[in-house]
Tab-separated table of C-alpha atoms (C1' of nucleotides) in Angstrom:
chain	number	residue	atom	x	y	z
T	1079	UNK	CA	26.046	-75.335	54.488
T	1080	UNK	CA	28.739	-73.289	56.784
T	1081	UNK	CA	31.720	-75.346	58.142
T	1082	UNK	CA	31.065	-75.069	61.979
T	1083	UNK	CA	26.856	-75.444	61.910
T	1084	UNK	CA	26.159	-71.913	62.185
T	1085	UNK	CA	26.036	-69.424	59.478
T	1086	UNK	CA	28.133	-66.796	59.808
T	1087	UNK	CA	26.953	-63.273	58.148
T	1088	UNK	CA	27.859	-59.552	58.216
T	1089	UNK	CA	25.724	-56.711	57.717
T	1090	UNK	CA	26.195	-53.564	56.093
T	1091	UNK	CA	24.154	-50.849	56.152
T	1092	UNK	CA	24.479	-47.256	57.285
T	1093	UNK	CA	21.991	-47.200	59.757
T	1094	UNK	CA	22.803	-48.316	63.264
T	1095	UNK	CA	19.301	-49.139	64.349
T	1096	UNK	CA	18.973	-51.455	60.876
T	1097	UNK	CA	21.929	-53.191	61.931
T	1098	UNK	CA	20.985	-53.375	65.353
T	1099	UNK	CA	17.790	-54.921	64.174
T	1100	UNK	CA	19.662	-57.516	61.966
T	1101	UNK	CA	21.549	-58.324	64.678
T	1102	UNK	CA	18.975	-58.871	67.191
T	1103	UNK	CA	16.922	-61.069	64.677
T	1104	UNK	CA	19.602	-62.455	63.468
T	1105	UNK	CA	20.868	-63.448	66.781
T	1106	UNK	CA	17.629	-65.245	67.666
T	1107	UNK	CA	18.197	-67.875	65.106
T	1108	UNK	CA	20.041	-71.112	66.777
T	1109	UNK	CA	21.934	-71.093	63.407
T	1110	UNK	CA	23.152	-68.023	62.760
T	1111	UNK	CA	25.544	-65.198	63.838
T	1112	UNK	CA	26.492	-62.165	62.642
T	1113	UNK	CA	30.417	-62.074	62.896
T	1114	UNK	CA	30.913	-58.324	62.026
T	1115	UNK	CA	29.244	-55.206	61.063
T	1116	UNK	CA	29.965	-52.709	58.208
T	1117	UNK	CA	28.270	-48.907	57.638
T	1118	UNK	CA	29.454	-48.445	54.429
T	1119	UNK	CA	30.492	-50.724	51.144
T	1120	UNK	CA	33.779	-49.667	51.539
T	1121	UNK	CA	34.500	-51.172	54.457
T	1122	UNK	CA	31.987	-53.907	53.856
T	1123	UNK	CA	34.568	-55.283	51.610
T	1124	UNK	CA	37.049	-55.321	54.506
T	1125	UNK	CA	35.348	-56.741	56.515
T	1126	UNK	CA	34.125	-59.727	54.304
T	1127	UNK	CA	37.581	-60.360	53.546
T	1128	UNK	CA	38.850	-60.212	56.675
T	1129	UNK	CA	36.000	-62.512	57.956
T	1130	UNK	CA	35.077	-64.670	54.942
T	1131	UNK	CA	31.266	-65.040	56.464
T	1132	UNK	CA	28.526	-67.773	54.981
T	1133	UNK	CA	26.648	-64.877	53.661
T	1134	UNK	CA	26.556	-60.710	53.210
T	1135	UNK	CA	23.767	-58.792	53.863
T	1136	UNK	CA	23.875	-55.279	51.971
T	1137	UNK	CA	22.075	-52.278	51.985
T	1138	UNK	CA	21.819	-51.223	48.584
T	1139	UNK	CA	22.146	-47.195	49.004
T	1140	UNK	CA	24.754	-46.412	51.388
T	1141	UNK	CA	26.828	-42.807	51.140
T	1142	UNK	CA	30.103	-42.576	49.003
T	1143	UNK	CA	30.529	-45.961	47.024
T	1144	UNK	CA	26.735	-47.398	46.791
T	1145	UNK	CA	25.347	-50.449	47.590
T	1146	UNK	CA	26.030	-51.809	43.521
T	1147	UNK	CA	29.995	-50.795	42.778
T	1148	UNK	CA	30.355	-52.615	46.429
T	1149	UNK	CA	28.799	-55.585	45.374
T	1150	UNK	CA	30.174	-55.743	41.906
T	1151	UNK	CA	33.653	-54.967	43.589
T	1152	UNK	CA	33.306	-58.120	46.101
T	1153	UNK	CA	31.648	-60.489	43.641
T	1154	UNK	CA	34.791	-60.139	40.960
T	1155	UNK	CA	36.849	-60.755	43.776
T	1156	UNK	CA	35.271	-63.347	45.443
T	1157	UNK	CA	32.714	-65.214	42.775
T	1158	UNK	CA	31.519	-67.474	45.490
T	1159	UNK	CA	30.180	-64.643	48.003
T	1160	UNK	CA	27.044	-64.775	48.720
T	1161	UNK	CA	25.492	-61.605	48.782
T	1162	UNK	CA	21.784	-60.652	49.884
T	1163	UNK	CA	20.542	-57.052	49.412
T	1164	UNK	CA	18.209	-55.917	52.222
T	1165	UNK	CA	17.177	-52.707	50.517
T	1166	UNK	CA	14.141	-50.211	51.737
T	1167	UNK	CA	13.811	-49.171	47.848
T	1168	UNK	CA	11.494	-51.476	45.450
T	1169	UNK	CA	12.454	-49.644	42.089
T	1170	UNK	CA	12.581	-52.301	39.251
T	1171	UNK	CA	16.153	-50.845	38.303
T	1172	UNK	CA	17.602	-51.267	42.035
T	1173	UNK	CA	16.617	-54.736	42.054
T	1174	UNK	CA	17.774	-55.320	38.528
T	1175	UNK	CA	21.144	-53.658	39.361
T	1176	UNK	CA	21.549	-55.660	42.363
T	1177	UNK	CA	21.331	-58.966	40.770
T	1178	UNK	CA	23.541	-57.871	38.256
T	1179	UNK	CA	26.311	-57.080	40.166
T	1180	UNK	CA	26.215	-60.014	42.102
T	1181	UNK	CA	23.859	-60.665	44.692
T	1182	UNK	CA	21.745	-63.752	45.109
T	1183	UNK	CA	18.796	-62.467	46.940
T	1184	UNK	CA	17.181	-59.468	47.198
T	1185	UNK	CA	14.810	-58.539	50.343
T	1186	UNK	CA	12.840	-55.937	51.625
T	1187	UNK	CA	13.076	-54.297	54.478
T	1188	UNK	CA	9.251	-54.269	55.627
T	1189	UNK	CA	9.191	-57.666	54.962
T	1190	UNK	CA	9.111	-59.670	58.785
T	1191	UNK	CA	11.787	-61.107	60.288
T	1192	UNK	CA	11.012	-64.764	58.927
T	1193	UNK	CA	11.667	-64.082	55.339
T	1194	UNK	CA	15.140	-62.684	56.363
T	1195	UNK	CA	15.547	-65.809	57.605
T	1196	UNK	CA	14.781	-68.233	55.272
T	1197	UNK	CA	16.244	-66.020	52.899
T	1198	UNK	CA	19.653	-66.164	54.673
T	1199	UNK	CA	19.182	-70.166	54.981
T	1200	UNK	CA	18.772	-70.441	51.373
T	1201	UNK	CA	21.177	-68.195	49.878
T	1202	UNK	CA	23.400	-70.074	52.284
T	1203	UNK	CA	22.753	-73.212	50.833
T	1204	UNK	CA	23.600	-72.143	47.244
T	1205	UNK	CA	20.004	-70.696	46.283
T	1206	UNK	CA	18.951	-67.909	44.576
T	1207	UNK	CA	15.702	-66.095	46.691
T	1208	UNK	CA	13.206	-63.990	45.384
T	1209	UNK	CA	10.447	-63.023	46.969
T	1210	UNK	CA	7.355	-62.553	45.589
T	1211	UNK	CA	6.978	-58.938	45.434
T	1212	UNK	CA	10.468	-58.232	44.395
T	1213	UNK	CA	10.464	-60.577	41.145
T	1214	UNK	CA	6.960	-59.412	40.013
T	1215	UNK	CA	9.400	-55.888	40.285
T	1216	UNK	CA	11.362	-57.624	37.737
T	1217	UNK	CA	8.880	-58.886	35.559
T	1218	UNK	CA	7.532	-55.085	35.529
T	1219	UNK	CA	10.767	-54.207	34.271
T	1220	UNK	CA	10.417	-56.522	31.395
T	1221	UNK	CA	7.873	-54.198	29.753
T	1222	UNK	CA	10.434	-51.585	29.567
T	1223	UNK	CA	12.266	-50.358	27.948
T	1224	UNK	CA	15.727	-49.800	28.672
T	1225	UNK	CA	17.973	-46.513	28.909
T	1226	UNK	CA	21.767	-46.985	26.923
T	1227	UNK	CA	24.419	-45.998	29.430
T	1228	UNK	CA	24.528	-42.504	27.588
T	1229	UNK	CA	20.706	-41.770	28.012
T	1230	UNK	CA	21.367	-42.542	31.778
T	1231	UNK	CA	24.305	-40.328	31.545
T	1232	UNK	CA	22.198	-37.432	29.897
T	1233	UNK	CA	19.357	-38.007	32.680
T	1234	UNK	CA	21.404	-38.020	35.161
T	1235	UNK	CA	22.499	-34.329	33.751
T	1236	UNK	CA	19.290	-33.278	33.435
T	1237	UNK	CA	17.940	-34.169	36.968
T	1238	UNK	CA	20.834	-31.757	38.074
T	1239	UNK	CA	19.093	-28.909	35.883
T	1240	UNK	CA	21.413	-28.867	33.065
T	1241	UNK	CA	19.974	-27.286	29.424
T	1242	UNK	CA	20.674	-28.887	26.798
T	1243	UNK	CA	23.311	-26.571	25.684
T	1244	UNK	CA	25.049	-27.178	28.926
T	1245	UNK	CA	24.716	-30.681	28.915
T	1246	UNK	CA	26.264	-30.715	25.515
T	1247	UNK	CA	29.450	-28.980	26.468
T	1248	UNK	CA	29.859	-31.183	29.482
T	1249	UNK	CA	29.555	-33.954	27.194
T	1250	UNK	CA	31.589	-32.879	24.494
T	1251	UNK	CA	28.642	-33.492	21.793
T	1252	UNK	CA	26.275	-31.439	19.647
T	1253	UNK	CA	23.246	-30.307	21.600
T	1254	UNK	CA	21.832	-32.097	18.310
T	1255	UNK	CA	22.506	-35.291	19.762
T	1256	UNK	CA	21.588	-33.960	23.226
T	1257	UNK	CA	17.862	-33.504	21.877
T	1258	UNK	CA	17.972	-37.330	19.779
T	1259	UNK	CA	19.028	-38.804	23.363
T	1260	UNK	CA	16.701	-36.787	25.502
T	1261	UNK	CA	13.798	-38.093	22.564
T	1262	UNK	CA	14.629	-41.673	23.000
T	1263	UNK	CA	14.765	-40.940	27.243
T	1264	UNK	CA	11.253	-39.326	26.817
T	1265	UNK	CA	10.212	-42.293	24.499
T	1266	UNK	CA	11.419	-44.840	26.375
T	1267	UNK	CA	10.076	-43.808	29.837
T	1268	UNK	CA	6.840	-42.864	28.009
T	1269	UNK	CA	6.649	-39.219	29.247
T	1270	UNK	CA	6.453	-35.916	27.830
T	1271	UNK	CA	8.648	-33.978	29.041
T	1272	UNK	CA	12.018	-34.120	30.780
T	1273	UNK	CA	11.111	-32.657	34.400
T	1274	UNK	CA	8.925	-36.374	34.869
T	1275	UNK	CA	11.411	-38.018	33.080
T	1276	UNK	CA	13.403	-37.848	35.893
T	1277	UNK	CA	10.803	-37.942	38.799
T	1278	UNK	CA	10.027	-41.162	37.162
T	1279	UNK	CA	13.458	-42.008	36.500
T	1280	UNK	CA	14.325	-41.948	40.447
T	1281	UNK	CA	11.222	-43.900	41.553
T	1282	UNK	CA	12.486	-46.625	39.455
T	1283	UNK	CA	16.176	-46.501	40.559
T	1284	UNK	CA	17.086	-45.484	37.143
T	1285	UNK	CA	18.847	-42.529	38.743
T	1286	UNK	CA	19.867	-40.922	42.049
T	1287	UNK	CA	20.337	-37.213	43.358
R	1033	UNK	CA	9.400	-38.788	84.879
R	1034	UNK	CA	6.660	-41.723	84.308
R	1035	UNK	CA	4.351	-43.092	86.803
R	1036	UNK	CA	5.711	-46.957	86.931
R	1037	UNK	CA	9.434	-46.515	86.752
R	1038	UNK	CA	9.882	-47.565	83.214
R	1039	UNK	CA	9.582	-45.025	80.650
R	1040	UNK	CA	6.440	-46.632	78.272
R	1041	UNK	CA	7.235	-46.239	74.862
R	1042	UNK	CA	5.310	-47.191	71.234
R	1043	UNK	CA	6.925	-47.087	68.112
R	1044	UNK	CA	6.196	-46.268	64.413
R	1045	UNK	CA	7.536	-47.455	61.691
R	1046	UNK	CA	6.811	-49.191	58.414
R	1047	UNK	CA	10.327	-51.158	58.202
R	1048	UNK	CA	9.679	-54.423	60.261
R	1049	UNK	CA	13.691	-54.832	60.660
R	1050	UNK	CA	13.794	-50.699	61.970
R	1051	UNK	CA	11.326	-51.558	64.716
R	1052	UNK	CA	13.098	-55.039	65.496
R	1053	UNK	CA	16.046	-52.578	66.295
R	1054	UNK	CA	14.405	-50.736	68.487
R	1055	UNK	CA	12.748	-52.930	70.368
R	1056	UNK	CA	15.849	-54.561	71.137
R	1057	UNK	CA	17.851	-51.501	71.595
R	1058	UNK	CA	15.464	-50.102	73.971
R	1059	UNK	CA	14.812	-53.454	75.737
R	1060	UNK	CA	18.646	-52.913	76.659
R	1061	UNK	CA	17.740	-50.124	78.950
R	1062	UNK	CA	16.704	-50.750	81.928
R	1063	UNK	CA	14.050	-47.687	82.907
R	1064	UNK	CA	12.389	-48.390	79.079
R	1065	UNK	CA	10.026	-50.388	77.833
R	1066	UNK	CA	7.930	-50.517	74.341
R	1067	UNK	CA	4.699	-51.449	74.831
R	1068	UNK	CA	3.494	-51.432	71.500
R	1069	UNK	CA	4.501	-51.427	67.361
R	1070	UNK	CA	2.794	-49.480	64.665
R	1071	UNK	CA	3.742	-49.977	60.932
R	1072	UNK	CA	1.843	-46.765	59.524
R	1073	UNK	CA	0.925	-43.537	60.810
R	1074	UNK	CA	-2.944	-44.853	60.945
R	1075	UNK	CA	-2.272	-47.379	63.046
R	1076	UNK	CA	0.230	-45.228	65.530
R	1077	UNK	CA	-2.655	-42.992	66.428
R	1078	UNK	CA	-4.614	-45.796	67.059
R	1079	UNK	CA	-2.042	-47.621	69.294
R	1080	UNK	CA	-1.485	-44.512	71.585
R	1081	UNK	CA	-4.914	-43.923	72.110
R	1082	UNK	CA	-5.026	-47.774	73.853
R	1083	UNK	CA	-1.585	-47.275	75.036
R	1084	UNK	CA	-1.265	-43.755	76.084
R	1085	UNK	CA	2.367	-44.122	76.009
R	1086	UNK	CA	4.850	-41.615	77.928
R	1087	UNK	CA	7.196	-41.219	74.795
R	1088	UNK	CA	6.258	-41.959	70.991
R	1089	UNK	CA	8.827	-42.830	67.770
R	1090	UNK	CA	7.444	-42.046	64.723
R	1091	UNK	CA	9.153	-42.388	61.250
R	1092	UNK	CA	8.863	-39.232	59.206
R	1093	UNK	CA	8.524	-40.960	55.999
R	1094	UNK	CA	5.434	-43.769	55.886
R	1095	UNK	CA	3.235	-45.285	53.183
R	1096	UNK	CA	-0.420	-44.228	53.517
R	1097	UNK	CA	-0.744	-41.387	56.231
R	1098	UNK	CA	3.085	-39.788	56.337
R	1099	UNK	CA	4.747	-39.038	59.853
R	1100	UNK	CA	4.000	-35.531	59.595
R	1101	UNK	CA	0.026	-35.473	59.135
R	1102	UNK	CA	0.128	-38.132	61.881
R	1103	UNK	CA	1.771	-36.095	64.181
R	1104	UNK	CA	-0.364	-33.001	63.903
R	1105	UNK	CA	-3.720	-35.200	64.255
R	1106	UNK	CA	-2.067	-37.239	67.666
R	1107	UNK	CA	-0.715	-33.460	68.759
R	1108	UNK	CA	-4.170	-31.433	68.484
R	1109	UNK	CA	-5.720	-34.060	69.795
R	1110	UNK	CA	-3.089	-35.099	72.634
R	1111	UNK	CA	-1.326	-31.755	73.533
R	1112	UNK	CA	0.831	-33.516	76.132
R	1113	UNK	CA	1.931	-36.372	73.673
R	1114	UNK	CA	5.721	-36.636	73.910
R	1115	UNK	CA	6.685	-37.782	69.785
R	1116	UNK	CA	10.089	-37.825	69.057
R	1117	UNK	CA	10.663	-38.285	65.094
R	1118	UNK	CA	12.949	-40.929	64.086
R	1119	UNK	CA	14.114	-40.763	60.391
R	1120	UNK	CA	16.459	-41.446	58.006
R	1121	UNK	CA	16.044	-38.201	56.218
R	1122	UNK	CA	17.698	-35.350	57.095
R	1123	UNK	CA	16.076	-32.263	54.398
R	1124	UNK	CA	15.833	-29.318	56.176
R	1125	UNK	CA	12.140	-29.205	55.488
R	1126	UNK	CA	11.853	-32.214	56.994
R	1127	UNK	CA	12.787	-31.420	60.403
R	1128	UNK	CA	10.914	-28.049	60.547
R	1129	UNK	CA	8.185	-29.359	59.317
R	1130	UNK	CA	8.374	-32.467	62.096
R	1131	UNK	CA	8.510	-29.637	64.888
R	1132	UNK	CA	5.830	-27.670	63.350
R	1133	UNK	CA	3.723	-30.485	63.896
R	1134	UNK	CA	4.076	-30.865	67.387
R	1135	UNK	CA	7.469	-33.482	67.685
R	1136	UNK	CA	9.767	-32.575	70.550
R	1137	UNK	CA	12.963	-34.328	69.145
R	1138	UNK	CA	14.280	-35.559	65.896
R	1139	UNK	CA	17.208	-37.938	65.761
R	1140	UNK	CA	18.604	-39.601	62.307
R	1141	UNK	CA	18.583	-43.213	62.236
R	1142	UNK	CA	22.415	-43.096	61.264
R	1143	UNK	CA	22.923	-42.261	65.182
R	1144	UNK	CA	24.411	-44.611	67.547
R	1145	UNK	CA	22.146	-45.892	69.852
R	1146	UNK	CA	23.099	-44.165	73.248
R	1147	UNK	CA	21.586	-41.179	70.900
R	1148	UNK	CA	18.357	-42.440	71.299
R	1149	UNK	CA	18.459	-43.471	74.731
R	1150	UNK	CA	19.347	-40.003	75.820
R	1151	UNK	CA	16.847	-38.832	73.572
R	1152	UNK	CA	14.324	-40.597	74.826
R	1153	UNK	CA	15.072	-39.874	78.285
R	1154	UNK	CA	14.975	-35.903	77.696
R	1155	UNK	CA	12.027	-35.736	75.765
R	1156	UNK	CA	9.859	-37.879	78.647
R	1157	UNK	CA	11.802	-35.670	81.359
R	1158	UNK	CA	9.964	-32.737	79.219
R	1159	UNK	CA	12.585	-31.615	77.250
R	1160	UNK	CA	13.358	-30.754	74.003
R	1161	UNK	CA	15.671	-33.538	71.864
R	1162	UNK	CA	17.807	-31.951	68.978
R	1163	UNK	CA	21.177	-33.497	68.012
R	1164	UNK	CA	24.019	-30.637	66.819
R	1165	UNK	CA	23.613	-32.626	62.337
R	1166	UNK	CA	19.919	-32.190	62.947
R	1167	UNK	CA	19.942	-28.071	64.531
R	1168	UNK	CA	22.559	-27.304	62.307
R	1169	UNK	CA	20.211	-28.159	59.222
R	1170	UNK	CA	17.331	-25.986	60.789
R	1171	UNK	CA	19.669	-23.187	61.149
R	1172	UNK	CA	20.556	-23.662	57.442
R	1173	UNK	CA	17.278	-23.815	56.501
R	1174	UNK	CA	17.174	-20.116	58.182
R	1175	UNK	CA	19.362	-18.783	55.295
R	1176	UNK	CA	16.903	-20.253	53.009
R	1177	UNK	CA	13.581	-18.266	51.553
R	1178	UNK	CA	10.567	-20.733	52.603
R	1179	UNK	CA	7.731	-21.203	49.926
R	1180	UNK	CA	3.677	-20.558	50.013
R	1181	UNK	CA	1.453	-22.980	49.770
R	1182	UNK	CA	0.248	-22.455	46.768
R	1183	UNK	CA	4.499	-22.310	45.804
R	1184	UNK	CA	4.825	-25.674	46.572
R	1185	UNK	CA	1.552	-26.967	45.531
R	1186	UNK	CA	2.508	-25.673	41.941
R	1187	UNK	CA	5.956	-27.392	42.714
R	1188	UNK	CA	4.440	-30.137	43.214
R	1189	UNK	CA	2.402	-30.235	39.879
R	1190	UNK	CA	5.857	-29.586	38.279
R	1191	UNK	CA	7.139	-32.469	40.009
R	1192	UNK	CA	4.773	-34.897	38.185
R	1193	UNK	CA	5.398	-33.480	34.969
R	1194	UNK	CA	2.564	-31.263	34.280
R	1195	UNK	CA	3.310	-27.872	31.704
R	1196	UNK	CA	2.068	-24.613	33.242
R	1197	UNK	CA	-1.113	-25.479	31.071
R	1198	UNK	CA	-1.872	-28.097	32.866
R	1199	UNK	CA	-1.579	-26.568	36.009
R	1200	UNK	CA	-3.426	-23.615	35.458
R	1201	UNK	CA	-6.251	-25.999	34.217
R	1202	UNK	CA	-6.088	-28.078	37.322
R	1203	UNK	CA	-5.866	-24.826	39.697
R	1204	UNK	CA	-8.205	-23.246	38.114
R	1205	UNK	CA	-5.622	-20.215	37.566
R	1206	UNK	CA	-4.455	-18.525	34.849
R	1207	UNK	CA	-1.127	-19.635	33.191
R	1208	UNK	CA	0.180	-16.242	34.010
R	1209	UNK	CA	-0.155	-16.604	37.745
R	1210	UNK	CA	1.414	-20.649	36.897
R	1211	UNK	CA	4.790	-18.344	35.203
R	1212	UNK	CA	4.312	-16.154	38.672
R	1213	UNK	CA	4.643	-18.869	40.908
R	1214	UNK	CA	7.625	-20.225	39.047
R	1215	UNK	CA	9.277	-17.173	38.851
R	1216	UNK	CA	9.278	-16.507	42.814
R	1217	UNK	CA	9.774	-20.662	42.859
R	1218	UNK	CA	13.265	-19.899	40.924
R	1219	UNK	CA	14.139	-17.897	42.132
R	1220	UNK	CA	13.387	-18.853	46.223
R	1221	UNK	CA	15.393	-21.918	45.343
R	1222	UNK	CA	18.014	-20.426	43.708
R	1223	UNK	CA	17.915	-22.289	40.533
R	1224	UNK	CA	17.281	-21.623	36.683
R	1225	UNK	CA	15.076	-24.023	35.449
R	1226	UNK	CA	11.846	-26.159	37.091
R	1227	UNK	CA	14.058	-29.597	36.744
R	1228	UNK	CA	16.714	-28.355	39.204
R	1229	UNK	CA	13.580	-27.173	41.360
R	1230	UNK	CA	11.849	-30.192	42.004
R	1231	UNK	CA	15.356	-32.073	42.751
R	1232	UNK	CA	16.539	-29.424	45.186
R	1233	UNK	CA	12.843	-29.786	46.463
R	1234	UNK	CA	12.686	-33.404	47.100
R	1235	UNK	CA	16.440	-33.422	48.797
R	1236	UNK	CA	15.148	-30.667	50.826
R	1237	UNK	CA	12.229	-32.488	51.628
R	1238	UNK	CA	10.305	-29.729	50.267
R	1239	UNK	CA	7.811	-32.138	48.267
R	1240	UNK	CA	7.578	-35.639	47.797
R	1241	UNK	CA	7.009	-38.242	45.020
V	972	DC	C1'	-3.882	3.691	58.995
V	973	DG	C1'	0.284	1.911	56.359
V	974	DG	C1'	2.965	-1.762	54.941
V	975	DA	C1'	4.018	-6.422	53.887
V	976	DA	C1'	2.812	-10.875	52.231
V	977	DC	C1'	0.051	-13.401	49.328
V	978	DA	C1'	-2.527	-14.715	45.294
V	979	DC	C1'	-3.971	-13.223	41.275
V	980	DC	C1'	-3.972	-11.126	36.321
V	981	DC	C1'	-1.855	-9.058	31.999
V	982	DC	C1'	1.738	-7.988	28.141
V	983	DT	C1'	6.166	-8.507	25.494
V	984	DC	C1'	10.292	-10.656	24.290
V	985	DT	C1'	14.025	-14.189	23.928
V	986	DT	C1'	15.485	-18.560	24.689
V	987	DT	C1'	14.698	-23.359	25.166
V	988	DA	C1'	12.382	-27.755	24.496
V	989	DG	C1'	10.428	-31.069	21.900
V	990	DA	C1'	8.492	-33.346	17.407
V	991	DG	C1'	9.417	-34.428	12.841
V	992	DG	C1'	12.142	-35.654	9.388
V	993	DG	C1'	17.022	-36.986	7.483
V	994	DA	C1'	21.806	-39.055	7.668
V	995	DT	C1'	26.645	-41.421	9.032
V	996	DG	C1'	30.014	-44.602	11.306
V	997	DC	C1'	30.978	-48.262	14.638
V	998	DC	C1'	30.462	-52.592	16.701
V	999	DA	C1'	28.646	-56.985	17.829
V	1000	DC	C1'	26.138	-60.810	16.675
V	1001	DT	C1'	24.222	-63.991	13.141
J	984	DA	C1'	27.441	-59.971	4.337
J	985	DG	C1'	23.586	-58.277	6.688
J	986	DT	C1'	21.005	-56.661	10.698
J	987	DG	C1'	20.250	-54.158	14.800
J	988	DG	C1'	21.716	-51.306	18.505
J	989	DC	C1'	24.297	-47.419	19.717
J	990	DA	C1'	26.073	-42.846	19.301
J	991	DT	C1'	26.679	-39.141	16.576
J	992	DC	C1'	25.342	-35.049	13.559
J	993	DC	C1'	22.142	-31.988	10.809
J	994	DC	C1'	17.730	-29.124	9.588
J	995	DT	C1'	12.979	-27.128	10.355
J	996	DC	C1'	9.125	-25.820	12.926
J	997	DT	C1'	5.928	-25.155	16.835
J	998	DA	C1'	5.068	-24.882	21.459
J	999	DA	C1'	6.662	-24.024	25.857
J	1000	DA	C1'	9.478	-21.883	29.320
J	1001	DG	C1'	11.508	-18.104	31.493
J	1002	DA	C1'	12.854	-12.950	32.214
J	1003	DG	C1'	11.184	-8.478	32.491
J	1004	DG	C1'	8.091	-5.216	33.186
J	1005	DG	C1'	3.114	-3.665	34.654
J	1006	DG	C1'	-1.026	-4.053	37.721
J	1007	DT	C1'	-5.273	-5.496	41.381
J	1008	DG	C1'	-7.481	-7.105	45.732
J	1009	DT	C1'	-7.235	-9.409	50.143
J	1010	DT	C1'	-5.696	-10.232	54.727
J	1011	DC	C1'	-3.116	-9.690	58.620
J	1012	DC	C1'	-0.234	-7.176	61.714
J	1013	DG	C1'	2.045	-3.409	63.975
DNA sequence: CGGAACACCCCTCTTTAGAGGGATGCCACT
DNA sequence: AGTGGCATCCCTCTAAAGAGGGGTGTTCCG
């Protein structure tokens, strides 16, 4: 529990209306306040350490540094942040990502204005929350299988409409291994060929454009 | 100007936190009020018909019934209907498309909130709404070679993965018209290869997924 | 009427993608 | 010391994609 009774929470998000909404709700609960605002991780960091608040709310895709490198970037810093995503994307990756860097809950954001809340008063109090929908995400995720950092790295390439020669030469490999990682992408993400690999790839977070 | 005073307004949005924001935002004004919520486009159509409001939000981008078919069903059926699109997208297809069907603004949810106000209050004074980000994309888009239907229906197919095969089968087309479509696809979009095509096409807001 | 845009069909040719096998070295964990 | 995951390289072969040409019929508009 916070020292002075009320919890005291920023928001970041790059939307002003979101955070106008979190601040409204927000503001309706006896204990809580929002003591700042950020529209971008950047200066969400700032502004966490400047303020030190009871609990961060964070958009998970926010332009220049994302949602993830902020959190992982506060959370080394400061282990004891608490940090909540309050994302509108439900990809199994995103929410994976998200607890691995850090954060402690992870909401949607057409869930109603109650589960913020009790969200917010648990994380607060030391919890991990979960909703319902979001860790049956996770358990999805179990059943997959799992792309190495380089067979992101090669998606990633591809979804920008590199060939395989090209992707080679920016990778400083043999369009050999180009073609064994792009097998083990197509494998993996059980399709058949690479232009669903990636429209598949950014539905579940695995990449962005 | 509205009958009552206050300018009536509904809005639609499948975020619960989004319409929280403007609910409170707009509460702020003084010569606004929102009568009603709508979570999908379904449901907006519904509400204005009870409502008959004098200016309508709509989200571009909604589960079920997207923004855009709403909008042409509530315009041919409501000619007067003042709908300003509210979205966090900013694809040059997008917006053209959200005019085409009948919207009289379009403001990004990044903008501050006097944005919205003033928007608001043009588009229910019988104006046109369009912020200098959201006209200059338009008048990109003008440099840009638009595609057919049928273009960005077999876009589309490409976009979930299927081989020309497959999409001659399924368009009951030969594969030699598919190649055709690609070809002039390529080469509208300026890019070499059908993976580059659907990503340019989905940040354009070309097609979905 | 003529032209332009669209959708459709056909052929050839080169390049690319993808499936199938094989193999090596490194590193971490047991 | 052995195992498994990762990244790398190599070869062959078939299917697919893409570039380049050719053409038809329709519709709509000036």
């Amino acid at each position: 529990m916070s020292t002075e009774g009320k919890i005291r929470i920023i928001v970041a998000d790059d939307h002003y209306i979101v955070r106008a909404g979190l601040v409204s709700l927000l503001g309706t609960a006896e204990d809580m306040e929002v003591v700042s605002e950020a529209s971008s991780g950047k200066e969400a960091i700032k502004v966490y350490q400047k303020h030190l608040p009871d609990v961060a709310l964070f958009d998970l895709r926010m332009p220049g540094m994302g949602g993830v490198e902020s959190i992982k970037q506060l959370c080394s810093k400061h282990p004891d942040a608490k940090v909540i995503v309050f994302s509108a994307f439900n990809g199994d990756e995103d929410i994976h990502k998200a607890f691995e860097a850090g954060a402690r809950g992870y909401i949607l954001k057409s869930s109603i204005g109650e589960d913020l809340l009790e969200a917010v008063r648990e994380v607060d109090a030391g919890h991990k929350w979960i909703p319902r929908d979001v860790s049956s995400r996770l358990a999805i995720r179990k059943t997959y299988e799992t792309l190495t950092p380089r067979e992101t790295e090669v998606l990633s390439e591809i979804a920008h409409g590199r060939s395989n020669k090209e992707i080679a030469n920016s990778l400083n490999i043999s369009d050999y291994t180009v073609k064994d990682h792009i097998k083990n992408i197509l494998g993996k993400l059980q399709v058949a060929a690479r232009t669903e690999a990636v429209t598949v790839a950014l539905q579940r977070g695995i990449i962005e454009i």
